[in-house]
Coordinates of N, CA, C and O in Angstrom, one line a residue:
M1 N -4.9 2.0 48.0 CA -5.6 2.8 47.0 C -4.6 3.3 46.0 O -4.9 3.3 44.8
Q2 N -3.4 3.7 46.4 CA -2.3 4.2 45.5 C -1.9 3.0 44.6 O -1.6 3.2 43.4
K3 N -1.8 1.8 45.2 CA -1.4 0.6 44.4 C -2.4 0.4 43.3 O -2.1 0.0 42.1
A4 N -3.7 0.5 43.6 CA -4.8 0.2 42.6 C -4.7 1.3 41.5 O -4.8 0.9 40.3
I5 N -4.4 2.5 41.8 CA -4.3 3.5 40.8 C -3.1 3.3 39.9 O -3.1 3.4 38.7
L6 N -1.9 2.9 40.5 CA -0.7 2.6 39.7 C -1.0 1.4 38.8 O -0.5 1.4 37.7
I7 N -1.7 0.4 39.3 CA -2.0 -0.8 38.4 C -2.9 -0.4 37.3 O -2.6 -0.8 36.1
I8 N -3.9 0.5 37.5 CA -4.7 0.9 36.4 C -3.9 1.8 35.4 O -4.0 1.6 34.2
I9 N -3.1 2.7 35.9 CA -2.2 3.5 35.0 C -1.3 2.6 34.2 O -1.1 2.7 33.0
F10 N -0.7 1.6 34.8 CA 0.3 0.7 34.2 C -0.5 -0.1 33.1 O 0.0 -0.3 32.0
G11 N -1.7 -0.5 33.4 CA -2.5 -1.2 32.5 C -2.8 -0.4 31.2 O -2.8 -0.9 30.1
F12 N -3.2 0.9 31.4 CA -3.4 1.7 30.3 C -2.2 1.9 29.4 O -2.2 1.9 28.2
L13 N -1.0 2.0 30.0 CA 0.2 2.2 29.3 C 0.5 0.9 28.5 O 0.9 1.0 27.3
L14 N 0.3 -0.2 29.0 CA 0.6 -1.5 28.3 C -0.4 -1.6 27.2 O -0.1 -2.1 26.1
S15 N -1.7 -1.3 27.4 CA -2.7 -1.4 26.3 C -2.4 -0.5 25.2 O -2.6 -0.8 24.0
G16 N -1.9 0.7 25.5 CA -1.5 1.7 24.4 C -0.4 1.2 23.6 O -0.3 1.3 22.4
S17 N 0.6 0.5 24.2 CA 1.7 0.0 23.4 C 1.3 -1.2 22.6 O 1.9 -1.5 21.5
A18 N 0.3 -2.0 23.0 CA -0.1 -3.1 22.2 C -0.8 -2.6 20.9 O -0.8 -3.2 19.9
Y19 N -1.5 -1.4 21.0 CA -2.2 -0.9 19.9 C -1.2 -0.4 18.8 O -1.5 -0.4 17.7
S20 N 0.0 0.1 19.3 CA 0.9 0.7 18.4 C 1.8 -0.3 17.7 O 2.8 0.0 17.0
A21 N 1.6 -1.6 17.9 CA 2.4 -2.7 17.3 C 2.2 -2.6 15.8 O 1.3 -2.0 15.3
N22 N 3.1 -3.3 15.1 CA 3.0 -3.3 13.6 C 1.7 -4.0 13.1 O 1.3 -4.9 13.7
L23 N 1.2 -3.4 12.0 CA 0.1 -3.9 11.4 C 0.5 -4.4 10.0 O 1.0 -3.5 9.2
N24 N 0.4 -5.7 9.7 CA 0.8 -6.2 8.4 C -0.4 -6.7 7.7 O -1.2 -7.4 8.2
L25 N -0.6 -6.2 6.4 CA -1.7 -6.6 5.6 C -1.3 -7.2 4.3 O -0.3 -6.7 3.7
E26 N -2.1 -8.1 3.8 CA -2.0 -8.6 2.4 C -3.4 -8.3 1.8 O -4.4 -8.7 2.3
C27 N -3.3 -7.6 0.7 CA -4.5 -7.1 0.0 C -4.6 -7.7 -1.4 O -3.7 -7.6 -2.2
Y28 N -5.7 -8.4 -1.6 CA -5.9 -9.0 -2.9 C -7.1 -8.3 -3.7 O -8.1 -8.0 -3.1
G29 N -6.8 -7.9 -4.9 CA -7.8 -7.2 -5.7 C -7.4 -7.0 -7.1 O -6.7 -7.8 -7.7
V30 N -7.9 -6.0 -7.7 CA -7.7 -5.7 -9.1 C -6.9 -4.4 -9.2 O -7.3 -3.4 -8.7
G31 N -5.8 -4.5 -9.9 CA -5.0 -3.3 -10.2 C -5.1 -2.9 -11.7 O -5.3 -3.8 -12.5
S32 N -4.9 -1.7 -12.0 CA -4.9 -1.2 -13.4 C -3.8 -0.2 -13.6 O -3.4 0.5 -12.7
I33 N -3.3 -0.3 -14.8 CA -2.2 0.7 -15.2 C -2.5 1.0 -16.7 O -3.0 0.2 -17.5
V34 N -2.3 2.3 -17.0 CA -2.5 2.8 -18.3 C -1.3 2.4 -19.2 O -0.1 2.7 -18.8
S35 N -1.5 1.7 -20.3 CA -0.4 1.3 -21.2 C -0.7 1.9 -22.5 O -1.8 2.3 -22.9
T36 N 0.4 1.9 -23.4 CA 0.3 2.4 -24.7 C 0.6 1.3 -25.7 O 1.5 0.6 -25.5
M37 N -0.2 1.3 -26.8 CA 0.0 0.3 -27.9 C 0.3 1.2 -29.1 O -0.4 2.1 -29.5
S38 N 1.4 0.9 -29.7 CA 1.8 1.6 -30.9 C 1.7 0.7 -32.2 O 1.9 -0.5 -32.1
K39 N 1.3 1.3 -33.3 CA 1.2 0.6 -34.5 C 1.9 1.4 -35.6 O 1.6 2.6 -35.8
Y40 N 2.8 0.7 -36.3 CA 3.5 1.3 -37.4 C 2.8 0.9 -38.7 O 2.5 -0.2 -39.0
D41 N 2.6 1.9 -39.6 CA 2.0 1.7 -40.9 C 3.1 1.9 -41.9 O 3.6 3.0 -42.2
P42 N 3.5 0.8 -42.5 CA 4.6 0.8 -43.5 C 4.3 1.6 -44.8 O 5.1 2.1 -45.5
N43 N 3.0 1.7 -45.1 CA 2.6 2.4 -46.3 C 2.8 3.9 -46.2 O 3.2 4.5 -47.1
T44 N 2.5 4.4 -45.0 CA 2.6 5.9 -44.8 C 3.9 6.2 -44.1 O 4.2 7.4 -44.0
G45 N 4.5 5.3 -43.4 CA 5.7 5.5 -42.6 C 5.4 6.2 -41.3 O 6.3 6.8 -40.7
T46 N 4.1 6.2 -40.8 CA 3.8 6.8 -39.6 C 3.5 5.8 -38.5 O 3.1 4.6 -38.8
T47 N 3.6 6.2 -37.3 CA 3.3 5.4 -36.1 C 2.2 6.1 -35.4 O 2.2 7.3 -35.1
S48 N 1.2 5.3 -35.0 CA 0.1 5.8 -34.2 C 0.0 5.1 -32.9 O 0.4 3.9 -32.8
G49 N -0.4 5.7 -31.8 CA -0.5 5.1 -30.5 C -1.8 5.3 -29.9 O -2.5 6.3 -30.1
T50 N -2.2 4.3 -29.1 CA -3.5 4.4 -28.4 C -3.2 4.0 -27.0 O -2.4 3.0 -26.7
N51 N -3.8 4.6 -26.0 CA -3.8 4.2 -24.6 C -4.9 3.3 -24.3 O -6.0 3.4 -24.8
Y52 N -4.6 2.3 -23.4 CA -5.6 1.4 -22.9 C -5.3 1.1 -21.5 O -4.2 1.3 -21.0
I53 N -6.3 0.7 -20.8 CA -6.2 0.3 -19.3 C -6.0 -1.2 -19.2 O -6.9 -1.9 -19.7
D54 N -4.9 -1.6 -18.7 CA -4.6 -3.0 -18.5 C -5.0 -3.4 -17.0 O -4.3 -2.9 -16.1
K55 N -6.0 -4.2 -16.9 CA -6.4 -4.6 -15.5 C -6.0 -6.0 -15.3 O -6.0 -6.9 -16.2
T56 N -5.5 -6.3 -14.0 CA -5.0 -7.6 -13.7 C -5.2 -7.8 -12.2 O -5.2 -6.9 -11.4
N57 N -5.4 -9.1 -11.8 CA -5.5 -9.5 -10.4 C -4.1 -9.2 -9.8 O -3.1 -9.6 -10.4
S58 N -4.1 -8.7 -8.6 CA -2.9 -8.3 -8.0 C -2.9 -8.5 -6.5 O -4.0 -8.6 -5.9
R59 N -1.7 -8.5 -5.9 CA -1.6 -8.6 -4.4 C -0.7 -7.4 -4.0 O 0.4 -7.3 -4.6
V60 N -1.1 -6.7 -3.0 CA -0.3 -5.6 -2.5 C -0.1 -5.8 -1.0 O -1.1 -6.2 -0.3
N61 N 1.1 -5.7 -0.5 CA 1.4 -5.8 0.9 C 1.6 -4.4 1.5 O 2.2 -3.6 0.9
V62 N 1.1 -4.3 2.8 CA 1.2 -3.0 3.5 C 1.7 -3.3 4.9 O 1.3 -4.3 5.5
S63 N 2.7 -2.5 5.4 CA 3.1 -2.6 6.8 C 3.0 -1.2 7.4 O 3.6 -0.3 6.9
I64 N 2.3 -1.2 8.5 CA 2.2 0.1 9.2 C 2.9 -0.1 10.6 O 2.5 -1.0 11.3
G65 N 3.9 0.7 10.9 CA 4.7 0.5 12.1 C 4.9 1.8 12.8 O 4.7 2.9 12.2
E66 N 5.5 1.7 14.0 CA 5.8 2.9 14.7 C 6.9 3.7 14.0 O 6.9 4.9 14.0
K67 N 8.0 3.0 13.5 CA 9.1 3.7 13.0 C 9.0 3.8 11.4 O 9.5 4.8 10.9
D68 N 8.5 2.8 10.8 CA 8.4 2.9 9.3 C 7.1 2.2 8.8 O 6.6 1.3 9.4
S69 N 6.6 2.7 7.7 CA 5.4 2.2 7.1 C 5.7 2.1 5.6 O 6.3 3.0 5.0
W70 N 5.3 1.0 4.9 CA 5.6 0.9 3.5 C 4.5 0.1 2.8 O 3.7 -0.5 3.5
I71 N 4.5 0.2 1.5 CA 3.6 -0.5 0.6 C 4.5 -1.2 -0.4 O 5.4 -0.7 -0.9
Q72 N 4.2 -2.5 -0.6 CA 4.9 -3.3 -1.6 C 4.1 -3.5 -2.8 O 3.0 -4.1 -2.7
M73 N 4.5 -3.1 -3.9 CA 3.8 -3.1 -5.2 C 4.2 -4.3 -6.1 O 5.4 -4.5 -6.1
P74 N 3.3 -4.9 -6.8 CA 3.7 -5.9 -7.7 C 4.4 -5.2 -8.9 O 4.0 -4.1 -9.3
T75 N 5.3 -5.8 -9.6 CA 6.1 -5.2 -10.7 C 5.1 -4.8 -11.8 O 5.4 -3.7 -12.4
H76 N 4.1 -5.5 -12.1 CA 3.2 -5.2 -13.2 C 2.4 -3.9 -13.0 O 1.8 -3.4 -13.9
L77 N 2.3 -3.4 -11.8 CA 1.6 -2.2 -11.5 C 2.5 -1.0 -11.4 O 2.1 0.2 -11.2
L78 N 3.8 -1.2 -11.6 CA 4.8 0.0 -11.5 C 4.9 0.7 -12.9 O 4.9 0.0 -13.9
P79 N 5.0 2.0 -12.9 CA 5.1 2.7 -14.1 C 6.5 2.5 -14.7 O 7.5 2.1 -13.9
P80 N 6.8 2.8 -16.0 CA 8.1 2.6 -16.5 C 9.2 3.5 -15.8 O 10.3 3.0 -15.7
I81 N 8.8 4.7 -15.5 CA 9.7 5.6 -14.8 C 9.3 5.5 -13.3 O 8.3 5.9 -12.9
K82 N 10.3 5.0 -12.5 CA 10.0 4.8 -11.1 C 11.3 4.9 -10.3 O 12.3 4.7 -10.8
K83 N 11.1 5.2 -9.0 CA 12.2 5.1 -8.1 C 12.5 3.6 -7.9 O 11.6 2.8 -7.6
K84 N 13.8 3.2 -8.0 CA 14.1 1.8 -7.8 C 14.2 1.6 -6.3 O 15.0 2.2 -5.6
K85 N 13.4 0.7 -5.8 CA 13.3 0.3 -4.4 C 13.5 -1.2 -4.3 O 13.0 -2.0 -5.1
A86 N 14.2 -1.6 -3.2 CA 14.4 -3.0 -3.0 C 13.0 -3.7 -2.7 O 12.2 -3.2 -2.0
N87 N 12.8 -4.8 -3.4 CA 11.5 -5.5 -3.3 C 10.3 -4.7 -3.6 O 9.2 -5.0 -3.1
N88 N 10.5 -3.6 -4.3 CA 9.3 -2.7 -4.7 C 8.6 -2.2 -3.5 O 7.4 -2.0 -3.5
K89 N 9.3 -1.9 -2.4 CA 8.7 -1.4 -1.2 C 8.9 0.2 -1.2 O 10.0 0.6 -1.2
Y90 N 7.8 0.9 -1.1 CA 7.8 2.3 -1.1 C 7.3 2.8 0.2 O 6.3 2.4 0.7
D91 N 8.0 3.8 0.8 CA 7.6 4.4 2.1 C 6.3 5.1 2.0 O 6.0 5.8 1.0
I92 N 5.5 4.9 3.0 CA 4.2 5.7 3.1 C 4.5 6.9 4.0 O 5.1 6.8 5.1
Y93 N 4.1 8.1 3.5 CA 4.3 9.3 4.3 C 3.0 10.0 4.4 O 2.0 9.6 3.8
N94 N 2.9 11.0 5.2 CA 1.6 11.7 5.6 C 0.6 10.7 6.1 O -0.6 10.8 5.8
L95 N 1.1 9.7 6.9 CA 0.3 8.7 7.4 C -0.6 9.2 8.5 O -0.2 9.9 9.4
K96 N -1.9 8.9 8.4 CA -2.9 9.3 9.4 C -3.8 8.1 9.7 O -4.3 7.5 8.8
I97 N -3.8 7.8 11.0 CA -4.6 6.6 11.5 C -5.7 7.2 12.3 O -5.5 7.9 13.3
S98 N -7.0 6.9 11.9 CA -8.1 7.3 12.7 C -8.9 6.1 13.1 O -8.6 4.9 12.7
E99 N -10.0 6.2 13.7 CA -10.9 5.1 14.1 C -11.4 4.4 12.9 O -11.6 3.2 12.9
D100 N -11.7 5.2 11.8 CA -12.4 4.6 10.7 C -11.4 4.2 9.5 O -11.8 3.3 8.7
S101 N -10.3 4.9 9.4 CA -9.5 4.7 8.2 C -8.0 4.9 8.5 O -7.6 5.5 9.5
I102 N -7.2 4.4 7.6 CA -5.8 4.7 7.5 C -5.5 5.3 6.2 O -5.9 4.8 5.1
T103 N -4.9 6.5 6.1 CA -4.6 7.2 4.9 C -3.1 7.6 4.8 O -2.5 7.7 5.8
G104 N -2.7 7.8 3.6 CA -1.3 8.3 3.4 C -1.0 8.4 1.9 O -1.9 8.3 1.1
K105 N 0.3 8.6 1.6 CA 0.7 8.7 0.3 C 2.0 8.0 0.1 O 2.7 7.7 1.1
F106 N 2.4 7.6 -1.1 CA 3.7 7.0 -1.4 C 4.1 7.5 -2.7 O 3.3 7.9 -3.6
K107 N 5.5 7.5 -2.9 CA 6.0 8.2 -4.1 C 6.6 7.1 -5.0 O 7.6 6.5 -4.7
L108 N 6.0 7.0 -6.2 CA 6.6 6.1 -7.3 C 7.6 6.8 -8.1 O 8.6 6.1 -8.5
N109 N 7.4 8.0 -8.4 CA 8.4 8.9 -9.1 C 8.1 10.3 -8.8 O 7.3 10.6 -8.0
F110 N 8.8 11.2 -9.5 CA 8.7 12.7 -9.2 C 7.3 13.2 -9.5 O 6.9 14.2 -8.9
V111 N 6.5 12.5 -10.3 CA 5.1 13.0 -10.6 C 4.1 12.1 -10.0 O 3.0 12.6 -9.6
N112 N 4.3 10.9 -9.9 CA 3.3 9.9 -9.4 C 3.4 9.6 -7.9 O 4.3 8.9 -7.5
K113 N 2.5 10.2 -7.2 CA 2.4 10.1 -5.7 C 1.0 9.7 -5.3 O 0.2 10.5 -4.9
P114 N 0.7 8.4 -5.5 CA -0.7 7.9 -5.2 C -1.1 8.1 -3.7 O -0.2 8.0 -2.8
S115 N -2.3 8.4 -3.5 CA -2.9 8.5 -2.2 C -3.5 7.1 -1.9 O -4.2 6.5 -2.7
I116 N -3.3 6.7 -0.7 CA -3.8 5.4 -0.2 C -4.8 5.5 0.9 O -4.7 6.4 1.7
T117 N -5.9 4.7 0.8 CA -6.9 4.7 1.9 C -7.2 3.3 2.2 O -7.5 2.5 1.3
I118 N -7.3 3.0 3.5 CA -7.7 1.7 4.0 C -8.9 1.9 4.9 O -8.7 2.6 6.0
D119 N -10.0 1.3 4.6 CA -11.2 1.4 5.4 C -11.0 0.3 6.5 O -10.9 -0.9 6.2
R120 N -11.0 0.7 7.8 CA -10.7 -0.2 8.9 C -11.9 -1.1 9.2 O -11.7 -2.1 9.9
Y121 N -13.1 -0.8 8.7 CA -14.2 -1.7 9.0 C -14.4 -2.7 7.9 O -14.6 -3.9 8.2
S122 N -14.3 -2.3 6.6 CA -14.5 -3.2 5.5 C -13.2 -4.0 5.1 O -13.2 -5.0 4.5
G123 N -12.0 -3.4 5.5 CA -10.8 -3.9 5.1 C -10.4 -3.6 3.7 O -9.4 -4.2 3.1
V124 N -11.0 -2.7 3.0 CA -10.8 -2.4 1.6 C -9.7 -1.3 1.5 O -9.7 -0.3 2.1
L125 N -8.6 -1.7 0.7 CA -7.5 -0.8 0.4 C -7.8 -0.2 -1.0 O -8.1 -1.0 -1.9
S126 N -7.6 1.0 -1.2 CA -7.6 1.6 -2.5 C -6.6 2.7 -2.7 O -6.3 3.4 -1.7
F127 N -6.0 2.8 -3.8 CA -5.1 3.9 -4.1 C -5.3 4.2 -5.6 O -5.6 3.4 -6.4
K128 N -5.0 5.5 -5.9 CA -5.1 6.0 -7.3 C -4.0 7.0 -7.5 O -3.8 7.9 -6.7
G129 N -3.2 6.8 -8.5 CA -2.2 7.7 -8.9 C -2.3 8.0 -10.3 O -3.3 7.7 -11.0
F130 N -1.2 8.6 -10.9 CA -1.1 9.0 -12.3 C -1.0 7.7 -13.1 O 0.1 7.1 -13.2
G131 N -2.1 7.2 -13.7 CA -2.0 6.0 -14.6 C -2.0 4.7 -13.9 O -1.8 3.7 -14.5
V132 N -2.1 4.7 -12.5 CA -2.1 3.4 -11.8 C -3.2 3.5 -10.7 O -3.4 4.5 -10.1
S133 N -3.8 2.3 -10.5 CA -4.8 2.3 -9.4 C -4.9 0.8 -8.9 O -4.5 -0.1 -9.6
F134 N -5.5 0.7 -7.7 CA -5.7 -0.6 -7.1 C -6.9 -0.5 -6.1 O -7.0 0.4 -5.4
T135 N -7.7 -1.6 -6.1 CA -8.7 -1.8 -5.1 C -8.7 -3.2 -4.7 O -8.8 -4.1 -5.6
G136 N -8.6 -3.5 -3.4 CA -8.6 -4.9 -2.9 C -9.0 -5.0 -1.5 O -9.0 -4.0 -0.7
E137 N -9.3 -6.2 -1.1 CA -9.7 -6.5 0.3 C -8.4 -7.0 1.0 O -7.7 -7.9 0.5
C138 N -8.2 -6.5 2.2 CA -7.0 -6.9 3.0 C -7.4 -7.8 4.2 O -8.5 -7.8 4.7
K139 N -6.4 -8.6 4.5 CA -6.4 -9.4 5.7 C -5.1 -9.2 6.5 O -4.1 -9.0 5.9
K140 N -5.3 -9.3 7.8 CA -4.1 -9.2 8.7 C -3.2 -10.4 8.6 O -3.7 -11.5 8.4
V141 N -1.9 -10.2 8.6 CA -1.0 -11.3 8.5 C 0.0 -11.1 9.7 O 0.5 -10.1 10.0
D142 N 0.3 -12.3 10.3 CA 1.2 -12.3 11.4 C 2.6 -12.7 10.8 O 2.8 -13.8 10.4
R143 N 3.5 -11.7 10.7 CA 4.8 -12.0 10.1 C 5.8 -12.6 11.1 O 6.9 -12.8 10.8
T144 N 5.4 -12.8 12.4 CA 6.3 -13.4 13.3 C 6.2 -15.0 13.3 O 7.1 -15.6 13.8
E145 N 5.1 -15.5 12.8 CA 4.9 -17.0 12.7 C 4.9 -17.4 11.3 O 4.3 -16.9 10.4
K146 N 5.7 -18.5 11.0 CA 5.8 -19.1 9.7 C 4.6 -20.0 9.5 O 4.2 -20.7 10.4
K147 N 4.2 -20.1 8.3 CA 3.1 -21.0 7.9 C 3.6 -22.4 7.9 O 2.9 -23.4 8.3
F148 N 4.8 -22.6 7.4 CA 5.4 -24.0 7.3 C 6.9 -23.9 7.4 O 7.4 -22.9 7.3

């Protein structure tokens, strides 16, 4: 009887560690960033500017792990003032994983700290920050096996 209980307990421990393994996602969707267009009028010597939203197809990578979690942003979605990070990978903090969703934040600069949400049922990742946003569908990626 004691052996059966130990086997059950050991099985629960192993299943818990399998759940905490790294989760790697590739998310494809549409990103947008607010840009400014300036126009100089030589007749008056004045410059006028207008803001517009630049939308583009984008890919965002996300890794959720026991020790570290990060989001990798494409260069065209980064604001002009940003923290320089290797490979554009920004740490995710305030990470919360529930049955329904994964949420957190990442810091692009001292003002821009987008909130990230991943719906675990639909696979949709979305984030919105100061002048930057993204919505896309994610798929799991196995980073331990090479495709070719």
